[in-house]
Amino acid sequence: QQQVKQSPQSLIVQKGGISIINCAYENTAFDYFPWYQQFPGKGPALLIAIRPDVSEKKEGRFTISFNKSAKQFSLHIMDSQPGDSATYFCAASEGGGSRLTFGEGTQLTVNP
Amino acid sequence: DVKVTQSSRYLVKRTGEKVFLECVQDMDHENMFWYRQDPGLGLRLIYFSYDVKMKEKGDIPEGYSVSREKKERFSLILESASTNQTSMYLCASSLTDWDEQYFGPGTRLTVT
């Protein structure tokens, strides 16, 4: 049973557009929510992370929005670029980042 | 820069063979992890280790074992490989529970 559900499975966006990827979780004890970015042939790399004491975190063009009552969080990529084309994974854990539960992944394609 | 290396990028083994996947990190990290990545399922934790000779089961440990004799090295062992273990295997490490995980490039294992 997938404890973190991610959508959409794939996403195609035009250059300059906004990419939005959503995740929903079930375990209310989760207290750490990272997003990982994976390019073909590479391992995932941490992109941005949030803890539930804030509702939003922004780093450059990347923003996490967090809704604790709905048990949902999302990644927004503003001004999407072809170089952002990758697979994105949301994840969640409780009591630190040791035991991450990952979403299914979203393959993002940004067309030039 | 943190570097996590995995012994092979591609591996082909026969059903019933014993398979060793090796992972080495060069940053004196406490924690090391083994995941498998399958399309539509994201990353699933197999085992992790928080210290030398210490290990804990992840979400899908069946059919796998691990060994951590030295801090920098974490091995995943398939005692008797089966076709349903064909997958991408990713190793990761982190300094402590609250630090990001750094991933290796992965080993694509095919069991025929």
PDB file of N, CA, C and O in Angstrom, chain A residues 2-4 6-7 9 18-19 29 39 45 49 55 60 64 68 73 84 89 93 99 107-108:
ATOM      1  N   GLN A   2       0.629   2.127  -0.965  1.00  0.00           N
ATOM      2  CA  GLN A   2       1.460   3.294  -1.115  1.00  0.00           C
ATOM      3  C   GLN A   2       1.028   4.337  -0.090  1.00  0.00           C
ATOM      4  O   GLN A   2      -0.080   4.845  -0.135  1.00  0.00           O
ATOM      5  N   GLN A   3       1.920   4.691   0.828  1.00  0.00           N
ATOM      6  CA  GLN A   3       1.553   5.660   1.866  1.00  0.00           C
ATOM      7  C   GLN A   3       1.666   7.083   1.366  1.00  0.00           C
ATOM      8  O   GLN A   3       1.139   8.002   1.988  1.00  0.00           O
ATOM      9  N   VAL A   4       2.428   7.293   0.299  1.00  0.00           N
ATOM     10  CA  VAL A   4       2.550   8.604  -0.319  1.00  0.00           C
ATOM     11  C   VAL A   4       2.159   8.450  -1.783  1.00  0.00           C
ATOM     12  O   VAL A   4       2.811   7.712  -2.516  1.00  0.00           O
ATOM     13  N   GLN A   6       1.470  10.116  -5.477  1.00  0.00           N
ATOM     14  CA  GLN A   6       1.971  11.235  -6.267  1.00  0.00           C
ATOM     15  C   GLN A   6       1.249  11.284  -7.612  1.00  0.00           C
ATOM     16  O   GLN A   6       0.971  10.258  -8.215  1.00  0.00           O
ATOM     17  N   SER A   7       0.945  12.509  -8.053  1.00  0.00           N
ATOM     18  CA  SER A   7       0.316  12.695  -9.362  1.00  0.00           C
ATOM     19  C   SER A   7       0.749  14.031  -9.957  1.00  0.00           C
ATOM     20  O   SER A   7       1.099  14.965  -9.222  1.00  0.00           O
ATOM     21  N   GLN A   9       1.497  11.107 -13.184  1.00  0.00           N
ATOM     22  CA  GLN A   9       2.591  10.190 -13.493  1.00  0.00           C
ATOM     23  C   GLN A   9       3.551  10.834 -14.483  1.00  0.00           C
ATOM     24  O   GLN A   9       4.762  10.617 -14.417  1.00  0.00           O
ATOM     25  N   ILE A  18       4.328  26.898 -15.786  1.00  0.00           N
ATOM     26  CA  ILE A  18       4.407  26.440 -14.391  1.00  0.00           C
ATOM     27  C   ILE A  18       4.139  24.938 -14.353  1.00  0.00           C
ATOM     28  O   ILE A  18       3.144  24.461 -14.906  1.00  0.00           O
ATOM     29  N   SER A  19       5.032  24.211 -13.699  1.00  0.00           N
ATOM     30  CA  SER A  19       4.850  22.770 -13.497  1.00  0.00           C
ATOM     31  C   SER A  19       4.378  22.553 -12.068  1.00  0.00           C
ATOM     32  O   SER A  19       4.950  23.115 -11.128  1.00  0.00           O
ATOM     33  N   ALA A  29       1.902  11.187  11.321  1.00  0.00           N
ATOM     34  CA  ALA A  29       3.153  11.342  12.074  1.00  0.00           C
ATOM     35  C   ALA A  29       4.309  11.810  11.184  1.00  0.00           C
ATOM     36  O   ALA A  29       5.378  12.152  11.680  1.00  0.00           O
ATOM     37  N   PHE A  39      17.825  12.835 -12.867  1.00  0.00           N
ATOM     38  CA  PHE A  39      18.085  12.882 -14.308  1.00  0.00           C
ATOM     39  C   PHE A  39      18.435  11.482 -14.793  1.00  0.00           C
ATOM     40  O   PHE A  39      18.926  10.653 -14.016  1.00  0.00           O
ATOM     41  N   ALA A  45      18.587  13.360  -6.415  1.00  0.00           N
ATOM     42  CA  ALA A  45      19.285  14.370  -5.608  1.00  0.00           C
ATOM     43  C   ALA A  45      18.246  15.266  -4.949  1.00  0.00           C
ATOM     44  O   ALA A  45      17.236  15.615  -5.572  1.00  0.00           O
ATOM     45  N   ALA A  49      13.090  20.772   0.588  1.00  0.00           N
ATOM     46  CA  ALA A  49      12.373  20.015   1.619  1.00  0.00           C
ATOM     47  C   ALA A  49      11.640  20.980   2.546  1.00  0.00           C
ATOM     48  O   ALA A  49      12.040  22.143   2.675  1.00  0.00           O
ATOM     49  N   SER A  55       3.891  26.618   5.872  1.00  0.00           N
ATOM     50  CA  SER A  55       2.976  26.204   4.807  1.00  0.00           C
ATOM     51  C   SER A  55       3.597  26.335   3.418  1.00  0.00           C
ATOM     52  O   SER A  55       3.038  25.830   2.452  1.00  0.00           O
ATOM     53  N   GLY A  60      14.522  29.729  -5.129  1.00  0.00           N
ATOM     54  CA  GLY A  60      14.621  30.075  -6.539  1.00  0.00           C
ATOM     55  C   GLY A  60      13.296  29.881  -7.245  1.00  0.00           C
ATOM     56  O   GLY A  60      12.261  30.405  -6.825  1.00  0.00           O
ATOM     57  N   ILE A  64       7.641  24.627  -2.462  1.00  0.00           N
ATOM     58  CA  ILE A  64       6.789  23.582  -1.884  1.00  0.00           C
ATOM     59  C   ILE A  64       5.645  24.293  -1.170  1.00  0.00           C
ATOM     60  O   ILE A  64       5.865  25.185  -0.354  1.00  0.00           O
ATOM     61  N   LYS A  68      -1.370  20.889   5.830  1.00  0.00           N
ATOM     62  CA  LYS A  68      -1.362  19.847   6.855  1.00  0.00           C
ATOM     63  C   LYS A  68      -2.753  19.243   7.052  1.00  0.00           C
ATOM     64  O   LYS A  68      -2.886  18.030   7.201  1.00  0.00           O
ATOM     65  N   PHE A  73       0.902  17.950  -0.152  1.00  0.00           N
ATOM     66  CA  PHE A  73       1.961  18.915  -0.430  1.00  0.00           C
ATOM     67  C   PHE A  73       2.276  18.862  -1.919  1.00  0.00           C
ATOM     68  O   PHE A  73       2.026  17.842  -2.575  1.00  0.00           O
ATOM     69  N   ASP A  84      14.933  21.444 -16.711  1.00  0.00           N
ATOM     70  CA  ASP A  84      14.187  20.896 -15.572  1.00  0.00           C
ATOM     71  C   ASP A  84      13.595  19.532 -15.907  1.00  0.00           C
ATOM     72  O   ASP A  84      13.037  18.871 -15.027  1.00  0.00           O
ATOM     73  N   PHE A  89      10.449  13.027  -7.445  1.00  0.00           N
ATOM     74  CA  PHE A  89       9.858  12.177  -6.418  1.00  0.00           C
ATOM     75  C   PHE A  89       9.566  13.002  -5.181  1.00  0.00           C
ATOM     76  O   PHE A  89      10.454  13.711  -4.685  1.00  0.00           O
ATOM     77  N   SER A  93       8.793  11.340   5.834  1.00  0.00           N
ATOM     78  CA  SER A  93       9.323  10.501   6.902  1.00  0.00           C
ATOM     79  C   SER A  93       8.893  11.085   8.235  1.00  0.00           C
ATOM     80  O   SER A  93       8.469  12.237   8.319  1.00  0.00           O
ATOM     81  N   ARG A  99      14.018   7.103   7.338  1.00  0.00           N
ATOM     82  CA  ARG A  99      13.140   6.121   6.728  1.00  0.00           C
ATOM     83  C   ARG A  99      12.166   6.845   5.805  1.00  0.00           C
ATOM     84  O   ARG A  99      11.012   7.058   6.153  1.00  0.00           O
ATOM     85  N   GLN A 107       7.359  12.053 -14.281  1.00  0.00           N
ATOM     86  CA  GLN A 107       8.307  12.368 -15.340  1.00  0.00           C
ATOM     87  C   GLN A 107       7.893  13.689 -15.989  1.00  0.00           C
ATOM     88  O   GLN A 107       6.848  13.768 -16.639  1.00  0.00           O
ATOM     89  N   LEU A 108       8.713  14.709 -15.783  1.00  0.00           N
ATOM     90  CA  LEU A 108       8.431  16.050 -16.318  1.00  0.00           C
ATOM     91  C   LEU A 108       9.228  16.276 -17.596  1.00  0.00           C
ATOM     92  O   LEU A 108      10.439  16.057 -17.627  1.00  0.00           O
TER      93      LEU A 108
END
